[in-house]
Amino acid sequence: MASLADGAKHGYAITRDVKEIAGVNLGPGTLYGALARLEQRGLIEPLASDDRRRPYRLTGAGADSLRAQLTEQERVAQIGLRRLLIAEGIA
Amino acid sequence: MRRALIALYPEAWRRRYAEEMDALLEEQPPRPRAVFDLLRGALLAHLREAPGLGRLECARNSVSGVLGSFLCFVFAAAAFSQSTEDPPFRAAGRGHTLMSVTRGAFLAAAIASVVALLVAAAPLAIRALAEAHRTRRRDLLRLIAAPPVAIGALALGLGLVALWQSSHHGPERPIGVILLILVGVAAVSAAIACWAAPRAIMRRFDVGRPALSLAVPAVGAVAALMWIATLSIAVYLVAILVDAPGLAASSDGPGGIGVTDVDIAVQLAAMAAFSMTAALSARRGLRALHAE
């Protein structure tokens, strides 16, 4: 979902983007499994295309869900980093 | 190769995603790891609710899914029965209550699951017969007749093999092996007919919600009974390992090439896998009906 945060992308572009931002090789089966689940939950939607490669974008609900997840991850990361700093300071 | 991999996905999935998946695989030809990923994805797609399906279509697919899982389950269950039907097992069962109780529970669950399956099939068959009669469609009649004819042919084959075995004692002869292979082929053919014919019937005309409202809970019961049979065999396996280790280590299968406890463990794993796919299919159908 984070890959679609800056605009619509088709499958191949998502695969390349995920590799770039997370260093993960997303297999085609995993990618389309995730796209199908997100589409069913109304978090992403396909856009009309003349090309065989159909682009997807976040829906409003998808953007809200992504924002909530990233905020939570940020909060946990900040707590973890702060604790590490405190522990290192004590040591 | 990429077309063959995409063909492994369910039809509803392919309708929705095949073209764009094909375009992706054209740009990024699948390597061995991606092939494995696609195989895994196809399996999961069969277990999950396909995107863009109507509720009734989902319920129909659920019935087909449970039926397919059940037919595969039957082969593993038949292998278990074959492995544990000889006189030494019956004698051990008389001496060890847990073995006889669990084998009895397995048989009872197996019989009850067949009854539940007939309950599921009855409203669909009645609707299909009424439709065939109303529209004079011979294709529907042929499809309705296919499962009973296939089962009848299999029963006849099994009867002939039993007759041959009763009159030919001693070591297995080539003709006996050939007969067993023929029965195996007949059993697989019957299973395919029993799965494909109802599936084709449900695709050729709208069986309607009332028939599915009975069929889907009935296949839910089939899935639950499959789990009961599987759990019974799990307990049986523990009982035979603890109470009759000599019997568990005895040779099994054609020509005695297998070992009983290993064979039962493999049969148990297969039955658990098919019970799981049946339960997931049934859950999809029940949720679809509930959401209607």
mmCIF file of C-alpha atoms in Angstrom:
data_model
loop_
_atom_site.group_PDB
_atom_site.id
_atom_site.type_symbol
_atom_site.label_atom_id
_atom_site.label_comp_id
_atom_site.label_asym_id
_atom_site.label_seq_id
_atom_site.Cartn_x
_atom_site.Cartn_y
_atom_site.Cartn_z
ATOM 1 C CA MET A 1 0.000 0.000 0.000
ATOM 2 C CA ALA A 2 2.910 2.326 0.749
ATOM 3 C CA SER A 3 4.011 1.828 -2.850
ATOM 4 C CA LEU A 4 0.733 3.392 -4.038
ATOM 5 C CA ALA A 5 0.962 6.359 -1.635
ATOM 6 C CA ASP A 6 2.450 8.672 -4.283
ATOM 7 C CA GLY A 7 0.071 7.678 -7.085
ATOM 8 C CA ALA A 8 -1.262 4.819 -9.197
ATOM 9 C CA LYS A 9 1.058 1.992 -10.296
ATOM 10 C CA HIS A 10 0.671 -1.253 -12.225
ATOM 11 C CA GLY A 11 1.969 -4.643 -11.051
ATOM 12 C CA TYR A 12 5.476 -4.424 -12.519
ATOM 13 C CA ALA A 13 5.996 -0.866 -11.204
ATOM 14 C CA ILE A 14 4.842 -1.987 -7.709
ATOM 15 C CA THR A 15 7.306 -4.915 -7.797
ATOM 16 C CA ARG A 16 10.220 -2.594 -8.713
ATOM 17 C CA ASP A 17 9.160 -0.007 -6.140
ATOM 18 C CA VAL A 18 8.873 -2.565 -3.308
ATOM 19 C CA LYS A 19 12.327 -3.883 -4.220
ATOM 20 C CA GLU A 20 13.688 -0.330 -4.062
ATOM 21 C CA ILE A 21 12.068 0.825 -0.813
ATOM 22 C CA ALA A 22 12.040 -2.436 1.176
ATOM 23 C CA GLY A 23 14.640 -4.614 -0.577
ATOM 24 C CA VAL A 24 12.036 -7.353 -0.983
ATOM 25 C CA ASN A 25 11.567 -9.377 -4.185
ATOM 26 C CA LEU A 26 7.801 -9.565 -4.424
ATOM 27 C CA GLY A 27 6.773 -12.712 -6.344
ATOM 28 C CA PRO A 28 3.902 -12.416 -8.858
ATOM 29 C CA GLY A 29 1.675 -14.787 -6.858
ATOM 30 C CA THR A 30 2.222 -12.828 -3.646
ATOM 31 C CA LEU A 31 1.692 -9.501 -5.420
ATOM 32 C CA TYR A 32 -1.636 -10.457 -6.977
ATOM 33 C CA GLY A 33 -2.780 -12.200 -3.788
ATOM 34 C CA ALA A 34 -2.201 -8.916 -1.942
ATOM 35 C CA LEU A 35 -3.815 -6.802 -4.675
ATOM 36 C CA ALA A 36 -6.918 -9.032 -4.642
ATOM 37 C CA ARG A 37 -7.265 -8.861 -0.850
ATOM 38 C CA LEU A 38 -6.789 -5.085 -0.757
ATOM 39 C CA GLU A 39 -9.283 -4.625 -3.592
ATOM 40 C CA GLN A 40 -11.845 -6.829 -1.842
ATOM 41 C CA ARG A 41 -11.452 -4.779 1.324
ATOM 42 C CA GLY A 42 -11.971 -1.571 -0.675
ATOM 43 C CA LEU A 43 -8.510 -0.235 0.165
ATOM 44 C CA ILE A 44 -7.305 0.005 -3.458
ATOM 45 C CA GLU A 45 -9.094 0.233 -6.796
ATOM 46 C CA PRO A 46 -8.132 -0.522 -10.375
ATOM 47 C CA LEU A 47 -8.090 2.269 -12.931
ATOM 48 C CA ALA A 48 -9.313 1.951 -16.504
ATOM 49 C CA SER A 49 -6.484 1.319 -18.933
ATOM 50 C CA ASP A 50 -6.008 0.623 -22.641
ATOM 51 C CA ASP A 51 -2.898 -1.288 -21.718
ATOM 52 C CA ARG A 52 -2.991 -4.893 -20.482
ATOM 53 C CA ARG A 53 -1.147 -3.597 -17.402
ATOM 54 C CA ARG A 54 -3.889 -2.239 -15.159
ATOM 55 C CA PRO A 55 -2.826 0.454 -12.679
ATOM 56 C CA TYR A 56 -4.115 0.521 -9.088
ATOM 57 C CA ARG A 57 -4.532 3.440 -6.712
ATOM 58 C CA LEU A 58 -5.382 3.860 -3.050
ATOM 59 C CA THR A 59 -9.010 4.597 -2.201
ATOM 60 C CA GLY A 60 -9.889 7.111 0.518
ATOM 61 C CA ALA A 61 -10.312 4.250 2.989
ATOM 62 C CA GLY A 62 -6.983 2.818 1.811
ATOM 63 C CA ALA A 63 -5.178 6.110 2.398
ATOM 64 C CA ASP A 64 -6.714 6.365 5.898
ATOM 65 C CA SER A 65 -5.732 2.772 6.702
ATOM 66 C CA LEU A 66 -2.169 3.293 5.422
ATOM 67 C CA ARG A 67 -1.821 6.534 7.396
ATOM 68 C CA ALA A 68 -3.019 4.805 10.583
ATOM 69 C CA GLN A 69 -0.627 1.856 10.098
ATOM 70 C CA LEU A 70 2.382 4.052 9.326
ATOM 71 C CA THR A 71 1.629 6.343 12.293
ATOM 72 C CA GLU A 72 1.484 3.297 14.576
ATOM 73 C CA GLN A 73 4.737 1.944 13.150
ATOM 74 C CA GLU A 74 6.339 5.360 13.609
ATOM 75 C CA ARG A 75 5.180 5.474 17.250
ATOM 76 C CA VAL A 76 6.594 1.989 17.954
ATOM 77 C CA ALA A 77 9.851 2.861 16.147
ATOM 78 C CA GLN A 78 10.237 6.066 18.176
ATOM 79 C CA ILE A 79 9.665 4.228 21.452
ATOM 80 C CA GLY A 80 12.180 1.538 20.474
ATOM 81 C CA LEU A 81 14.822 4.070 19.401
ATOM 82 C CA ARG A 82 14.325 6.139 22.565
ATOM 83 C CA ARG A 83 14.760 3.052 24.759
ATOM 84 C CA LEU A 84 17.895 2.065 22.852
ATOM 85 C CA LEU A 85 19.332 5.541 23.422
ATOM 86 C CA ILE A 86 18.518 5.383 27.149
ATOM 87 C CA ALA A 87 20.079 1.901 27.440
ATOM 88 C CA GLU A 88 23.206 3.030 25.604
ATOM 89 C CA GLY A 89 23.380 6.128 27.834
ATOM 90 C CA ILE A 90 23.255 3.955 30.967
ATOM 91 C CA ALA A 91 25.916 1.621 29.588
ATOM 92 C CA MET B 1 4.924 -21.766 -19.395
ATOM 93 C CA ARG B 2 3.452 -18.559 -17.963
ATOM 94 C CA ARG B 3 0.055 -19.423 -19.472
ATOM 95 C CA ALA B 4 0.194 -22.856 -17.829
ATOM 96 C CA LEU B 5 0.985 -21.275 -14.461
ATOM 97 C CA ILE B 6 -1.874 -18.782 -14.760
ATOM 98 C CA ALA B 7 -4.204 -21.637 -15.787
ATOM 99 C CA LEU B 8 -3.705 -23.101 -12.293
ATOM 100 C CA TYR B 9 -5.668 -20.202 -10.775
ATOM 101 C CA PRO B 10 -9.477 -20.449 -10.326
ATOM 102 C CA GLU B 11 -11.605 -19.383 -13.264
ATOM 103 C CA ALA B 12 -13.088 -16.331 -11.509
ATOM 104 C CA TRP B 13 -9.581 -15.205 -10.620
ATOM 105 C CA ARG B 14 -8.374 -15.632 -14.191
ATOM 106 C CA ARG B 15 -11.341 -13.621 -15.512
ATOM 107 C CA ARG B 16 -10.225 -10.746 -13.335
ATOM 108 C CA TYR B 17 -6.409 -10.911 -13.239
ATOM 109 C CA ALA B 18 -5.087 -13.253 -15.993
ATOM 110 C CA GLU B 19 -4.405 -10.533 -18.556
ATOM 111 C CA GLU B 20 -2.455 -8.241 -16.250
ATOM 112 C CA MET B 21 -0.607 -11.165 -14.620
ATOM 113 C CA ASP B 22 0.374 -12.333 -18.090
ATOM 114 C CA ALA B 23 1.658 -8.818 -18.894
ATOM 115 C CA LEU B 24 3.677 -8.815 -15.654
ATOM 116 C CA LEU B 25 5.199 -12.231 -16.392
ATOM 117 C CA GLU B 26 6.023 -11.055 -19.925
ATOM 118 C CA GLU B 27 8.052 -8.178 -18.467
ATOM 119 C CA GLN B 28 9.482 -10.306 -15.676
ATOM 120 C CA PRO B 29 9.844 -13.930 -16.908
ATOM 121 C CA PRO B 30 9.332 -16.296 -13.938
ATOM 122 C CA ARG B 31 12.454 -17.819 -12.380
ATOM 123 C CA PRO B 32 12.220 -20.975 -10.201
ATOM 124 C CA ARG B 33 11.437 -18.911 -7.083
ATOM 125 C CA ALA B 34 8.662 -17.003 -8.892
ATOM 126 C CA VAL B 35 7.266 -20.312 -10.218
ATOM 127 C CA PHE B 36 7.016 -21.572 -6.623
ATOM 128 C CA ASP B 37 5.426 -18.250 -5.624
ATOM 129 C CA LEU B 38 2.827 -18.628 -8.404
ATOM 130 C CA LEU B 39 2.058 -22.227 -7.384
ATOM 131 C CA ARG B 40 1.555 -21.088 -3.785
ATOM 132 C CA GLY B 41 -0.553 -18.137 -4.975
ATOM 133 C CA ALA B 42 -2.750 -20.454 -7.072
ATOM 134 C CA LEU B 43 -3.328 -22.760 -4.097
ATOM 135 C CA LEU B 44 -4.275 -19.838 -1.844
ATOM 136 C CA ALA B 45 -6.524 -18.378 -4.561
ATOM 137 C CA HIS B 46 -8.445 -21.665 -4.607
ATOM 138 C CA LEU B 47 -8.854 -21.511 -0.830
ATOM 139 C CA ARG B 48 -9.921 -17.867 -0.665
ATOM 140 C CA GLU B 49 -13.020 -16.161 -1.911
ATOM 141 C CA ALA B 50 -12.445 -15.109 -5.532
ATOM 142 C CA PRO B 51 -12.744 -11.374 -6.204
ATOM 143 C CA GLY B 52 -15.789 -9.992 -7.985
ATOM 144 C CA LEU B 53 -17.935 -13.097 -7.508
ATOM 145 C CA GLY B 54 -21.655 -12.879 -6.803
ATOM 146 C CA ARG B 55 -22.827 -14.407 -3.524
ATOM 147 C CA LEU B 56 -24.676 -17.280 -5.186
ATOM 148 C CA GLU B 57 -21.697 -18.020 -7.443
ATOM 149 C CA CYS B 58 -19.589 -18.120 -4.296
ATOM 150 C CA ALA B 59 -22.036 -20.581 -2.720
ATOM 151 C CA ARG B 60 -21.940 -22.776 -5.861
ATOM 152 C CA ASN B 61 -18.131 -22.780 -5.835
ATOM 153 C CA SER B 62 -18.234 -23.707 -2.167
ATOM 154 C CA VAL B 63 -20.322 -26.820 -2.920
ATOM 155 C CA SER B 64 -17.913 -27.810 -5.737
ATOM 156 C CA GLY B 65 -14.922 -27.154 -3.483
ATOM 157 C CA VAL B 66 -16.192 -29.359 -0.643
ATOM 158 C CA LEU B 67 -17.183 -32.072 -3.103
ATOM 159 C CA GLY B 68 -13.703 -32.069 -4.689
ATOM 160 C CA SER B 69 -12.012 -32.188 -1.273
ATOM 161 C CA PHE B 70 -14.333 -34.980 -0.145
ATOM 162 C CA LEU B 71 -13.596 -37.102 -3.224
ATOM 163 C CA CYS B 72 -9.841 -36.747 -2.644
ATOM 164 C CA PHE B 73 -10.447 -37.557 1.047
ATOM 165 C CA VAL B 74 -12.224 -40.773 0.045
ATOM 166 C CA PHE B 75 -9.044 -42.118 -1.609
ATOM 167 C CA ALA B 76 -6.990 -41.519 1.555
ATOM 168 C CA ALA B 77 -9.782 -42.972 3.727
ATOM 169 C CA ALA B 78 -10.030 -46.049 1.479
ATOM 170 C CA ALA B 79 -6.265 -46.529 1.769
ATOM 171 C CA PHE B 80 -6.589 -46.363 5.595
ATOM 172 C CA SER B 81 -9.397 -48.940 5.551
ATOM 173 C CA GLN B 82 -7.286 -51.179 3.318
ATOM 174 C CA SER B 83 -4.267 -50.826 5.634
ATOM 175 C CA THR B 84 -6.237 -51.751 8.772
ATOM 176 C CA GLU B 85 -8.770 -54.351 7.621
ATOM 177 C CA ASP B 86 -6.678 -57.537 7.913
ATOM 178 C CA PRO B 87 -7.400 -60.118 10.669
ATOM 179 C CA PRO B 88 -4.418 -59.070 12.892
ATOM 180 C CA PHE B 89 -5.900 -55.549 13.114
ATOM 181 C CA ARG B 90 -9.351 -56.891 13.964
ATOM 182 C CA ALA B 91 -7.783 -59.082 16.662
ATOM 183 C CA ALA B 92 -5.833 -56.089 18.038
ATOM 184 C CA GLY B 93 -9.047 -54.044 18.002
ATOM 185 C CA ARG B 94 -10.768 -56.673 20.189
ATOM 186 C CA GLY B 95 -7.933 -56.445 22.710
ATOM 187 C CA HIS B 96 -7.509 -52.657 22.691
ATOM 188 C CA THR B 97 -10.707 -50.673 23.146
ATOM 189 C CA LEU B 98 -9.290 -47.346 21.910
ATOM 190 C CA MET B 99 -8.312 -48.883 18.563
ATOM 191 C CA SER B 100 -11.755 -50.392 17.958
ATOM 192 C CA VAL B 101 -13.593 -47.258 19.187
ATOM 193 C CA THR B 102 -11.602 -44.879 16.969
ATOM 194 C CA ARG B 103 -11.894 -47.128 13.923
ATOM 195 C CA GLY B 104 -15.641 -47.361 14.598
ATOM 196 C CA ALA B 105 -15.857 -43.570 14.943
ATOM 197 C CA PHE B 106 -13.976 -43.197 11.645
ATOM 198 C CA LEU B 107 -16.405 -45.531 9.860
ATOM 199 C CA ALA B 108 -19.442 -43.820 11.410
ATOM 200 C CA ALA B 109 -18.198 -40.366 10.398
ATOM 201 C CA ALA B 110 -17.407 -41.632 6.895
ATOM 202 C CA ILE B 111 -20.934 -43.061 6.477
ATOM 203 C CA ALA B 112 -22.548 -39.930 7.963
ATOM 204 C CA SER B 113 -20.530 -37.720 5.586
ATOM 205 C CA VAL B 114 -21.836 -39.676 2.589
ATOM 206 C CA VAL B 115 -25.401 -39.199 3.911
ATOM 207 C CA ALA B 116 -24.770 -35.446 4.364
ATOM 208 C CA LEU B 117 -23.399 -35.289 0.832
ATOM 209 C CA LEU B 118 -26.546 -36.963 -0.511
ATOM 210 C CA VAL B 119 -28.633 -34.401 1.421
ATOM 211 C CA ALA B 120 -26.588 -31.640 -0.262
ATOM 212 C CA ALA B 121 -26.923 -33.227 -3.693
ATOM 213 C CA ALA B 122 -30.664 -33.986 -3.506
ATOM 214 C CA PRO B 123 -32.080 -30.423 -3.924
ATOM 215 C CA LEU B 124 -29.573 -29.660 -6.671
ATOM 216 C CA ALA B 125 -30.383 -32.907 -8.512
ATOM 217 C CA ILE B 126 -34.148 -32.289 -8.168
ATOM 218 C CA ARG B 127 -33.772 -28.743 -9.527
ATOM 219 C CA ALA B 128 -31.599 -30.024 -12.384
ATOM 220 C CA LEU B 129 -34.092 -32.787 -13.239
ATOM 221 C CA ALA B 130 -36.979 -30.302 -13.222
ATOM 222 C CA GLU B 131 -34.992 -27.964 -15.474
ATOM 223 C CA ALA B 132 -34.039 -30.822 -17.847
ATOM 224 C CA HIS B 133 -37.693 -31.916 -17.997
ATOM 225 C CA ARG B 134 -38.951 -28.344 -18.572
ATOM 226 C CA THR B 135 -36.428 -27.406 -21.264
ATOM 227 C CA ARG B 136 -35.879 -30.894 -22.732
ATOM 228 C CA ARG B 137 -32.170 -30.426 -22.362
ATOM 229 C CA ARG B 138 -30.354 -33.714 -22.978
ATOM 230 C CA ASP B 139 -27.005 -32.304 -21.869
ATOM 231 C CA LEU B 140 -28.408 -31.810 -18.365
ATOM 232 C CA LEU B 141 -29.828 -35.337 -18.302
ATOM 233 C CA ARG B 142 -26.461 -36.770 -19.340
ATOM 234 C CA LEU B 143 -24.725 -34.787 -16.591
ATOM 235 C CA ILE B 144 -27.268 -35.896 -13.970
ATOM 236 C CA ALA B 145 -26.783 -39.531 -15.018
ATOM 237 C CA ALA B 146 -22.964 -39.387 -15.054
ATOM 238 C CA PRO B 147 -22.213 -39.766 -11.281
ATOM 239 C CA PRO B 148 -24.586 -42.726 -10.628
ATOM 240 C CA VAL B 149 -23.402 -44.479 -13.804
ATOM 241 C CA ALA B 150 -19.733 -43.964 -12.855
ATOM 242 C CA ILE B 151 -20.320 -45.193 -9.271
ATOM 243 C CA GLY B 152 -22.302 -48.175 -10.594
ATOM 244 C CA ALA B 153 -19.469 -49.101 -12.975
ATOM 245 C CA LEU B 154 -16.957 -48.813 -10.128
ATOM 246 C CA ALA B 155 -19.106 -50.965 -7.814
ATOM 247 C CA LEU B 156 -19.377 -53.579 -10.572
ATOM 248 C CA GLY B 157 -15.594 -53.530 -11.024
ATOM 249 C CA LEU B 158 -15.017 -53.902 -7.282
ATOM 250 C CA GLY B 159 -17.513 -56.770 -7.186
ATOM 251 C CA LEU B 160 -15.693 -58.570 -10.018
ATOM 252 C CA VAL B 161 -12.324 -58.126 -8.292
ATOM 253 C CA ALA B 162 -13.749 -59.461 -5.001
ATOM 254 C CA LEU B 163 -15.199 -62.444 -6.887
ATOM 255 C CA TRP B 164 -11.860 -63.114 -8.560
ATOM 256 C CA GLN B 165 -9.963 -62.827 -5.278
ATOM 257 C CA SER B 166 -12.335 -65.222 -3.497
ATOM 258 C CA SER B 167 -11.695 -67.910 -6.123
ATOM 259 C CA HIS B 168 -7.907 -67.335 -6.477
ATOM 260 C CA HIS B 169 -6.018 -67.747 -3.198
ATOM 261 C CA GLY B 170 -2.271 -67.692 -2.777
ATOM 262 C CA PRO B 171 0.312 -65.260 -4.142
ATOM 263 C CA GLU B 172 -0.887 -62.359 -6.292
ATOM 264 C CA ARG B 173 -1.042 -63.200 -9.964
ATOM 265 C CA PRO B 174 -0.510 -60.805 -12.861
ATOM 266 C CA ILE B 175 -4.207 -60.810 -13.729
ATOM 267 C CA GLY B 176 -5.048 -59.761 -10.151
ATOM 268 C CA VAL B 177 -2.644 -56.818 -10.391
ATOM 269 C CA ILE B 178 -4.102 -55.798 -13.765
ATOM 270 C CA LEU B 179 -7.615 -55.967 -12.293
ATOM 271 C CA LEU B 180 -6.542 -53.760 -9.366
ATOM 272 C CA ILE B 181 -5.021 -51.198 -11.766
ATOM 273 C CA LEU B 182 -8.248 -51.198 -13.793
ATOM 274 C CA VAL B 183 -10.283 -50.659 -10.614
ATOM 275 C CA GLY B 184 -7.935 -47.794 -9.670
ATOM 276 C CA VAL B 185 -8.490 -46.171 -13.065
ATOM 277 C CA ALA B 186 -12.258 -46.706 -12.693
ATOM 278 C CA ALA B 187 -12.170 -45.140 -9.203
ATOM 279 C CA VAL B 188 -10.322 -42.040 -10.438
ATOM 280 C CA SER B 189 -12.704 -41.765 -13.421
ATOM 281 C CA ALA B 190 -15.725 -42.082 -11.105
ATOM 282 C CA ALA B 191 -14.313 -39.391 -8.797
ATOM 283 C CA ILE B 192 -13.756 -37.026 -11.733
ATOM 284 C CA ALA B 193 -17.306 -37.691 -13.008
ATOM 285 C CA CYS B 194 -18.781 -37.128 -9.528
ATOM 286 C CA TRP B 195 -16.948 -33.811 -9.206
ATOM 287 C CA ALA B 196 -17.207 -32.458 -12.757
ATOM 288 C CA ALA B 197 -20.869 -33.306 -13.494
ATOM 289 C CA PRO B 198 -22.463 -31.363 -10.585
ATOM 290 C CA ARG B 199 -20.052 -28.483 -11.249
ATOM 291 C CA ALA B 200 -21.094 -28.366 -14.914
ATOM 292 C CA ILE B 201 -24.788 -28.589 -13.967
ATOM 293 C CA MET B 202 -24.494 -25.632 -11.585
ATOM 294 C CA ARG B 203 -22.785 -23.602 -14.301
ATOM 295 C CA ARG B 204 -25.317 -24.366 -17.025
ATOM 296 C CA PHE B 205 -28.368 -23.038 -15.198
ATOM 297 C CA ASP B 206 -29.230 -21.115 -12.083
ATOM 298 C CA VAL B 207 -30.003 -23.694 -9.388
ATOM 299 C CA GLY B 208 -31.441 -20.905 -7.237
ATOM 300 C CA ARG B 209 -31.017 -19.810 -3.669
ATOM 301 C CA PRO B 210 -33.445 -22.299 -1.990
ATOM 302 C CA ALA B 211 -31.486 -25.330 -3.270
ATOM 303 C CA LEU B 212 -28.178 -23.737 -2.262
ATOM 304 C CA SER B 213 -29.569 -22.803 1.157
ATOM 305 C CA LEU B 214 -29.865 -26.515 1.896
ATOM 306 C CA ALA B 215 -26.798 -27.671 -0.031
ATOM 307 C CA VAL B 216 -24.282 -25.295 1.571
ATOM 308 C CA PRO B 217 -25.048 -26.155 5.240
ATOM 309 C CA ALA B 218 -25.092 -29.841 4.244
ATOM 310 C CA VAL B 219 -21.590 -29.590 2.752
ATOM 311 C CA GLY B 220 -20.621 -27.733 5.939
ATOM 312 C CA ALA B 221 -21.710 -30.861 7.823
ATOM 313 C CA VAL B 222 -19.669 -32.968 5.371
ATOM 314 C CA ALA B 223 -16.566 -30.902 6.186
ATOM 315 C CA ALA B 224 -17.188 -31.253 9.956
ATOM 316 C CA LEU B 225 -17.610 -35.038 9.607
ATOM 317 C CA MET B 226 -14.406 -35.239 7.580
ATOM 318 C CA TRP B 227 -12.621 -33.616 10.535
ATOM 319 C CA ILE B 228 -14.195 -36.106 12.961
ATOM 320 C CA ALA B 229 -12.992 -39.000 10.788
ATOM 321 C CA THR B 230 -9.514 -37.459 10.568
ATOM 322 C CA LEU B 231 -9.251 -36.902 14.318
ATOM 323 C CA SER B 232 -10.429 -40.492 14.912
ATOM 324 C CA ILE B 233 -7.566 -41.753 12.761
ATOM 325 C CA ALA B 234 -5.103 -39.496 14.609
ATOM 326 C CA VAL B 235 -6.142 -41.141 17.892
ATOM 327 C CA TYR B 236 -6.073 -44.594 16.214
ATOM 328 C CA LEU B 237 -2.475 -43.949 15.120
ATOM 329 C CA VAL B 238 -1.449 -43.057 18.672
ATOM 330 C CA ALA B 239 -3.318 -46.119 20.008
ATOM 331 C CA ILE B 240 -1.660 -48.528 17.582
ATOM 332 C CA LEU B 241 1.790 -47.076 18.301
ATOM 333 C CA VAL B 242 1.296 -47.426 22.067
ATOM 334 C CA ASP B 243 -0.832 -50.580 22.341
ATOM 335 C CA ALA B 244 0.325 -52.628 19.343
ATOM 336 C CA PRO B 245 3.824 -51.493 18.292
ATOM 337 C CA GLY B 246 4.480 -54.798 16.522
ATOM 338 C CA LEU B 247 1.427 -54.290 14.345
ATOM 339 C CA ALA B 248 2.382 -50.649 13.718
ATOM 340 C CA ALA B 249 5.780 -51.758 12.423
ATOM 341 C CA SER B 250 4.327 -54.524 10.214
ATOM 342 C CA SER B 251 4.596 -54.352 6.432
ATOM 343 C CA ASP B 252 1.734 -52.826 4.483
ATOM 344 C CA GLY B 253 0.615 -52.099 0.945
ATOM 345 C CA PRO B 254 1.005 -54.032 -2.327
ATOM 346 C CA GLY B 255 3.880 -56.511 -1.995
ATOM 347 C CA GLY B 256 4.451 -55.331 1.590
ATOM 348 C CA ILE B 257 6.618 -52.390 0.474
ATOM 349 C CA GLY B 258 5.232 -49.994 3.092
ATOM 350 C CA VAL B 259 5.217 -49.871 6.900
ATOM 351 C CA THR B 260 1.811 -49.603 8.589
ATOM 352 C CA ASP B 261 2.491 -46.672 10.943
ATOM 353 C CA VAL B 262 4.192 -44.606 8.204
ATOM 354 C CA ASP B 263 1.370 -45.378 5.783
ATOM 355 C CA ILE B 264 -1.285 -44.371 8.338
ATOM 356 C CA ALA B 265 0.629 -41.144 9.099
ATOM 357 C CA VAL B 266 0.714 -40.273 5.366
ATOM 358 C CA GLN B 267 -3.000 -41.107 4.996
ATOM 359 C CA LEU B 268 -3.733 -38.975 8.064
ATOM 360 C CA ALA B 269 -1.792 -36.007 6.649
ATOM 361 C CA ALA B 270 -3.682 -36.269 3.362
ATOM 362 C CA MET B 271 -7.041 -36.486 5.153
ATOM 363 C CA ALA B 272 -6.185 -33.479 7.346
ATOM 364 C CA ALA B 273 -5.230 -31.461 4.241
ATOM 365 C CA PHE B 274 -8.471 -32.341 2.424
ATOM 366 C CA SER B 275 -10.538 -31.712 5.574
ATOM 367 C CA MET B 276 -8.928 -28.276 5.797
ATOM 368 C CA THR B 277 -9.697 -27.386 2.155
ATOM 369 C CA ALA B 278 -13.276 -28.667 2.645
ATOM 370 C CA ALA B 279 -13.717 -26.575 5.804
ATOM 371 C CA LEU B 280 -12.402 -23.437 4.092
ATOM 372 C CA SER B 281 -14.690 -23.990 1.084
ATOM 373 C CA ALA B 282 -17.698 -24.587 3.343
ATOM 374 C CA ARG B 283 -16.928 -21.451 5.355
ATOM 375 C CA ARG B 284 -16.821 -19.389 2.132
ATOM 376 C CA GLY B 285 -20.223 -20.738 1.106
ATOM 377 C CA LEU B 286 -21.809 -20.162 4.517
ATOM 378 C CA ARG B 287 -20.486 -16.618 4.637
ATOM 379 C CA ALA B 288 -21.795 -15.958 1.131
ATOM 380 C CA LEU B 289 -25.272 -17.217 2.040
ATOM 381 C CA HIS B 290 -25.235 -15.267 5.271
ATOM 382 C CA ALA B 291 -24.293 -12.060 3.420
ATOM 383 C CA GLU B 292 -27.047 -12.542 0.818
#
